[in-house]
Amino acid sequence: MRVGFGYDSHRLVSGRRLILGGVEIPHGKGLLGHSDADVLVHAVCDAVVGAMAGGDIGRLFPDTDPAYRGISSLKLLSRVRALAEDKGFRVRNVDSTIVLEEPKLQGHIAGMVNHIADALGIAAGCVSIKAKTNEGMGFVGRGEGIAAFAVALLDER
C-alpha cells in the first residue's frame, strides 16, 4: 500500500469559469491557471503522483507546454491513472477537502465524486469530497482563492 498527499490553490479572477471536480459551478469568478485550473482535481493528481514517489503534476504537465492550455484537469487525472497503472499501481480510494468561502458546493459534490471516480476507474463510494470554509481567515477567507487537499491510497496490482 502507498499513500500520497496532494495540495493545490489557485487565485479567483473575473472572466473565468469555476470548475471544481470537473463540474462547472455558477459563480462570478473562476480559478486562474494554465489548464481549467480545477484545484480539486489537481490536488487529487498530486496525491496519486505522490503515492508513486513521482513528484508533482507540474513536472508531468508543465504550464509552459501549450498542449495543456485550457485542458480539462480530468484528462490529466486520467493520464495520472494510466501512469500509475503502467507502474503497477491502482488507486483504491481518495479523500479530499476543498476550502472556499463561496459558493456553496453541497448540490455539486455528487457530480464531482462521479467525475473523479470515473477518471480513476474506481467506484464512487471510494471517493470522498468535503467542502469547508476558512472562517474568513487568510486568502481563502478573503475570497481571493480556493485551496484543496487530497489523500490517495494506492496498492500494487
PDB file of C-alpha atoms in Angstrom:
ATOM      1  CA  MET A   1       0.000   0.000   0.000  1.00  0.00           C
ATOM      2  CA  ARG A   2       1.196   3.530  -0.813  1.00  0.00           C
ATOM      3  CA  VAL A   3      -0.270   6.806   0.463  1.00  0.00           C
ATOM      4  CA  GLY A   4       0.105  10.162  -1.258  1.00  0.00           C
ATOM      5  CA  PHE A   5      -0.848  13.672  -0.188  1.00  0.00           C
ATOM      6  CA  GLY A   6      -1.803  16.473  -2.554  1.00  0.00           C
ATOM      7  CA  TYR A   7      -2.393  20.201  -2.182  1.00  0.00           C
ATOM      8  CA  ASP A   8      -3.190  22.950  -4.625  1.00  0.00           C
ATOM      9  CA  SER A   9      -4.501  26.504  -4.615  1.00  0.00           C
ATOM     10  CA  HIS A  10      -5.494  28.941  -7.316  1.00  0.00           C
ATOM     11  CA  ARG A  11      -6.467  32.603  -7.363  1.00  0.00           C
ATOM     12  CA  LEU A  12     -10.075  33.570  -8.130  1.00  0.00           C
ATOM     13  CA  VAL A  13     -10.419  36.034 -11.031  1.00  0.00           C
ATOM     14  CA  SER A  14     -13.161  37.515 -13.181  1.00  0.00           C
ATOM     15  CA  GLY A  15     -13.628  36.210 -16.695  1.00  0.00           C
ATOM     16  CA  ARG A  16     -13.003  32.512 -15.961  1.00  0.00           C
ATOM     17  CA  ARG A  17     -15.378  29.614 -15.400  1.00  0.00           C
ATOM     18  CA  LEU A  18     -15.255  27.950 -11.978  1.00  0.00           C
ATOM     19  CA  ILE A  19     -14.551  24.250 -12.477  1.00  0.00           C
ATOM     20  CA  LEU A  20     -14.282  22.013  -9.402  1.00  0.00           C
ATOM     21  CA  GLY A  21     -14.132  18.243  -9.618  1.00  0.00           C
ATOM     22  CA  GLY A  22     -14.942  18.536 -13.314  1.00  0.00           C
ATOM     23  CA  VAL A  23     -18.224  20.331 -12.582  1.00  0.00           C
ATOM     24  CA  GLU A  24     -18.879  23.890 -13.731  1.00  0.00           C
ATOM     25  CA  ILE A  25     -20.136  25.823 -10.711  1.00  0.00           C
ATOM     26  CA  PRO A  26     -22.150  29.022 -11.270  1.00  0.00           C
ATOM     27  CA  HIS A  27     -20.130  31.868  -9.741  1.00  0.00           C
ATOM     28  CA  GLY A  28     -18.971  35.350 -10.675  1.00  0.00           C
ATOM     29  CA  LYS A  29     -15.324  34.297 -10.709  1.00  0.00           C
ATOM     30  CA  GLY A  30     -13.240  31.334 -11.771  1.00  0.00           C
ATOM     31  CA  LEU A  31      -9.807  29.970 -10.986  1.00  0.00           C
ATOM     32  CA  LEU A  32      -6.736  31.320 -12.759  1.00  0.00           C
ATOM     33  CA  GLY A  33      -4.453  28.729 -14.328  1.00  0.00           C
ATOM     34  CA  HIS A  34      -2.916  27.325 -17.488  1.00  0.00           C
ATOM     35  CA  SER A  35      -5.406  24.437 -17.642  1.00  0.00           C
ATOM     36  CA  ASP A  36      -9.009  24.700 -16.451  1.00  0.00           C
ATOM     37  CA  ALA A  37      -7.408  25.329 -13.008  1.00  0.00           C
ATOM     38  CA  ASP A  38      -9.539  22.688 -11.267  1.00  0.00           C
ATOM     39  CA  VAL A  39      -7.889  22.951  -7.865  1.00  0.00           C
ATOM     40  CA  LEU A  40      -9.611  19.829  -6.516  1.00  0.00           C
ATOM     41  CA  VAL A  41      -8.556  17.577  -9.370  1.00  0.00           C
ATOM     42  CA  HIS A  42      -5.022  18.999  -9.222  1.00  0.00           C
ATOM     43  CA  ALA A  43      -4.789  18.059  -5.531  1.00  0.00           C
ATOM     44  CA  VAL A  44      -6.036  14.536  -6.330  1.00  0.00           C
ATOM     45  CA  CYS A  45      -3.498  14.244  -9.169  1.00  0.00           C
ATOM     46  CA  ASP A  46      -0.695  15.285  -6.822  1.00  0.00           C
ATOM     47  CA  ALA A  47      -1.847  12.774  -4.199  1.00  0.00           C
ATOM     48  CA  VAL A  48      -1.741   9.909  -6.718  1.00  0.00           C
ATOM     49  CA  VAL A  49       1.601  11.037  -8.163  1.00  0.00           C
ATOM     50  CA  GLY A  50       2.968  11.462  -4.633  1.00  0.00           C
ATOM     51  CA  ALA A  51       1.976   7.915  -3.680  1.00  0.00           C
ATOM     52  CA  MET A  52       4.135   6.736  -6.591  1.00  0.00           C
ATOM     53  CA  ALA A  53       7.002   8.995  -5.399  1.00  0.00           C
ATOM     54  CA  GLY A  54       6.695  10.722  -8.772  1.00  0.00           C
ATOM     55  CA  GLY A  55       6.999  14.367  -7.784  1.00  0.00           C
ATOM     56  CA  ASP A  56       4.079  16.589  -8.727  1.00  0.00           C
ATOM     57  CA  ILE A  57       1.842  17.342 -11.687  1.00  0.00           C
ATOM     58  CA  GLY A  58       3.827  20.454 -12.561  1.00  0.00           C
ATOM     59  CA  ARG A  59       6.652  18.146 -13.553  1.00  0.00           C
ATOM     60  CA  LEU A  60       4.360  15.892 -15.598  1.00  0.00           C
ATOM     61  CA  PHE A  61       2.225  18.619 -17.167  1.00  0.00           C
ATOM     62  CA  PRO A  62       4.236  21.873 -17.129  1.00  0.00           C
ATOM     63  CA  ASP A  63       2.391  25.159 -17.584  1.00  0.00           C
ATOM     64  CA  THR A  64       4.992  26.095 -20.184  1.00  0.00           C
ATOM     65  CA  ASP A  65       3.632  23.408 -22.537  1.00  0.00           C
ATOM     66  CA  PRO A  66       0.907  24.793 -24.827  1.00  0.00           C
ATOM     67  CA  ALA A  67      -0.589  21.285 -25.075  1.00  0.00           C
ATOM     68  CA  TYR A  68      -2.055  21.770 -21.588  1.00  0.00           C
ATOM     69  CA  ARG A  69      -3.534  25.259 -22.127  1.00  0.00           C
ATOM     70  CA  GLY A  70      -7.207  25.072 -21.174  1.00  0.00           C
ATOM     71  CA  ILE A  71      -7.159  21.269 -20.864  1.00  0.00           C
ATOM     72  CA  SER A  72      -9.699  19.584 -18.623  1.00  0.00           C
ATOM     73  CA  SER A  73      -7.979  18.547 -15.416  1.00  0.00           C
ATOM     74  CA  LEU A  74      -9.995  15.329 -15.557  1.00  0.00           C
ATOM     75  CA  LYS A  75      -7.957  14.414 -18.661  1.00  0.00           C
ATOM     76  CA  LEU A  76      -4.807  14.999 -16.618  1.00  0.00           C
ATOM     77  CA  LEU A  77      -6.205  12.792 -13.846  1.00  0.00           C
ATOM     78  CA  SER A  78      -6.914  10.035 -16.376  1.00  0.00           C
ATOM     79  CA  ARG A  79      -3.308  10.310 -17.568  1.00  0.00           C
ATOM     80  CA  VAL A  80      -2.075  10.103 -13.969  1.00  0.00           C
ATOM     81  CA  ARG A  81      -4.184   6.968 -13.503  1.00  0.00           C
ATOM     82  CA  ALA A  82      -2.650   5.437 -16.666  1.00  0.00           C
ATOM     83  CA  LEU A  83       0.831   6.293 -15.394  1.00  0.00           C
ATOM     84  CA  ALA A  84       0.044   4.600 -12.072  1.00  0.00           C
ATOM     85  CA  GLU A  85      -1.238   1.520 -13.858  1.00  0.00           C
ATOM     86  CA  ASP A  86       1.861   1.421 -16.078  1.00  0.00           C
ATOM     87  CA  LYS A  87       3.951   1.390 -12.899  1.00  0.00           C
ATOM     88  CA  GLY A  88       1.898  -1.475 -11.458  1.00  0.00           C
ATOM     89  CA  PHE A  89      -0.349   0.526  -9.099  1.00  0.00           C
ATOM     90  CA  ARG A  90      -4.077   1.015  -8.823  1.00  0.00           C
ATOM     91  CA  VAL A  91      -5.893   3.717  -6.930  1.00  0.00           C
ATOM     92  CA  ARG A  92      -8.048   2.312  -4.146  1.00  0.00           C
ATOM     93  CA  ASN A  93      -9.587   5.455  -2.657  1.00  0.00           C
ATOM     94  CA  VAL A  94      -9.324   9.238  -2.407  1.00  0.00           C
ATOM     95  CA  ASP A  95     -10.285  11.568   0.423  1.00  0.00           C
ATOM     96  CA  SER A  96     -10.299  15.301  -0.284  1.00  0.00           C
ATOM     97  CA  THR A  97     -11.267  18.683   1.110  1.00  0.00           C
ATOM     98  CA  ILE A  98     -11.982  21.897  -0.801  1.00  0.00           C
ATOM     99  CA  VAL A  99     -11.531  25.089   1.208  1.00  0.00           C
ATOM    100  CA  LEU A 100     -13.528  28.098  -0.047  1.00  0.00           C
ATOM    101  CA  GLU A 101     -15.834  30.759   1.306  1.00  0.00           C
ATOM    102  CA  GLU A 102     -18.279  30.676  -1.574  1.00  0.00           C
ATOM    103  CA  PRO A 103     -20.110  29.365  -3.476  1.00  0.00           C
ATOM    104  CA  LYS A 104     -21.753  26.579  -1.508  1.00  0.00           C
ATOM    105  CA  LEU A 105     -20.968  23.209  -3.074  1.00  0.00           C
ATOM    106  CA  GLN A 106     -23.403  20.786  -1.459  1.00  0.00           C
ATOM    107  CA  GLY A 107     -25.530  20.400  -4.597  1.00  0.00           C
ATOM    108  CA  HIS A 108     -22.459  19.732  -6.764  1.00  0.00           C
ATOM    109  CA  ILE A 109     -20.453  17.243  -4.721  1.00  0.00           C
ATOM    110  CA  ALA A 110     -22.146  14.092  -6.086  1.00  0.00           C
ATOM    111  CA  GLY A 111     -21.231  15.142  -9.627  1.00  0.00           C
ATOM    112  CA  MET A 112     -17.645  15.852  -8.584  1.00  0.00           C
ATOM    113  CA  VAL A 113     -17.399  12.441  -6.914  1.00  0.00           C
ATOM    114  CA  ASN A 114     -18.665  10.723 -10.064  1.00  0.00           C
ATOM    115  CA  HIS A 115     -16.250  12.583 -12.360  1.00  0.00           C
ATOM    116  CA  ILE A 116     -13.223  11.832 -10.189  1.00  0.00           C
ATOM    117  CA  ALA A 117     -14.240   8.198  -9.684  1.00  0.00           C
ATOM    118  CA  ASP A 118     -14.685   7.743 -13.450  1.00  0.00           C
ATOM    119  CA  ALA A 119     -11.291   9.294 -14.209  1.00  0.00           C
ATOM    120  CA  LEU A 120      -9.637   6.995 -11.662  1.00  0.00           C
ATOM    121  CA  GLY A 121     -11.587   3.877 -12.621  1.00  0.00           C
ATOM    122  CA  ILE A 122     -12.899   3.344  -9.100  1.00  0.00           C
ATOM    123  CA  ALA A 123     -16.359   3.223  -7.531  1.00  0.00           C
ATOM    124  CA  ALA A 124     -17.936   6.496  -6.451  1.00  0.00           C
ATOM    125  CA  GLY A 125     -18.048   5.066  -2.927  1.00  0.00           C
ATOM    126  CA  CYS A 126     -14.244   5.202  -2.913  1.00  0.00           C
ATOM    127  CA  VAL A 127     -14.117   8.994  -3.396  1.00  0.00           C
ATOM    128  CA  SER A 128     -14.823  11.419  -0.578  1.00  0.00           C
ATOM    129  CA  ILE A 129     -15.119  15.182  -1.086  1.00  0.00           C
ATOM    130  CA  LYS A 130     -15.720  17.626   1.727  1.00  0.00           C
ATOM    131  CA  ALA A 131     -16.200  21.391   1.433  1.00  0.00           C
ATOM    132  CA  LYS A 132     -15.119  23.709   4.243  1.00  0.00           C
ATOM    133  CA  THR A 133     -14.805  27.434   4.755  1.00  0.00           C
ATOM    134  CA  ASN A 134     -11.765  29.126   6.225  1.00  0.00           C
ATOM    135  CA  GLU A 135     -13.933  31.167   8.612  1.00  0.00           C
ATOM    136  CA  GLY A 136     -12.885  34.416   6.937  1.00  0.00           C
ATOM    137  CA  MET A 137      -9.156  33.872   7.550  1.00  0.00           C
ATOM    138  CA  GLY A 138      -6.332  34.170   5.017  1.00  0.00           C
ATOM    139  CA  PHE A 139      -6.511  34.348   1.213  1.00  0.00           C
ATOM    140  CA  VAL A 140      -9.347  31.816   1.139  1.00  0.00           C
ATOM    141  CA  GLY A 141     -11.293  33.670   3.809  1.00  0.00           C
ATOM    142  CA  ARG A 142     -10.975  36.933   1.905  1.00  0.00           C
ATOM    143  CA  GLY A 143     -12.364  35.240  -1.227  1.00  0.00           C
ATOM    144  CA  GLU A 144      -9.087  35.627  -3.138  1.00  0.00           C
ATOM    145  CA  GLY A 145      -8.704  31.956  -3.965  1.00  0.00           C
ATOM    146  CA  ILE A 146      -9.612  28.344  -3.334  1.00  0.00           C
ATOM    147  CA  ALA A 147      -7.434  25.585  -1.886  1.00  0.00           C
ATOM    148  CA  ALA A 148      -7.806  21.814  -1.909  1.00  0.00           C
ATOM    149  CA  PHE A 149      -6.179  18.897  -0.109  1.00  0.00           C
ATOM    150  CA  ALA A 150      -6.303  15.212  -1.035  1.00  0.00           C
ATOM    151  CA  VAL A 151      -5.009  11.860   0.132  1.00  0.00           C
ATOM    152  CA  ALA A 152      -4.876   8.826  -2.146  1.00  0.00           C
ATOM    153  CA  LEU A 153      -4.314   5.180  -1.305  1.00  0.00           C
ATOM    154  CA  LEU A 154      -2.710   3.002  -3.973  1.00  0.00           C
ATOM    155  CA  ASP A 155      -1.795  -0.658  -3.935  1.00  0.00           C
ATOM    156  CA  GLU A 156       0.335  -2.778  -6.208  1.00  0.00           C
ATOM    157  CA  ARG A 157      -1.576  -4.736  -8.803  1.00  0.00           C
TER     158      ARG A 157
END
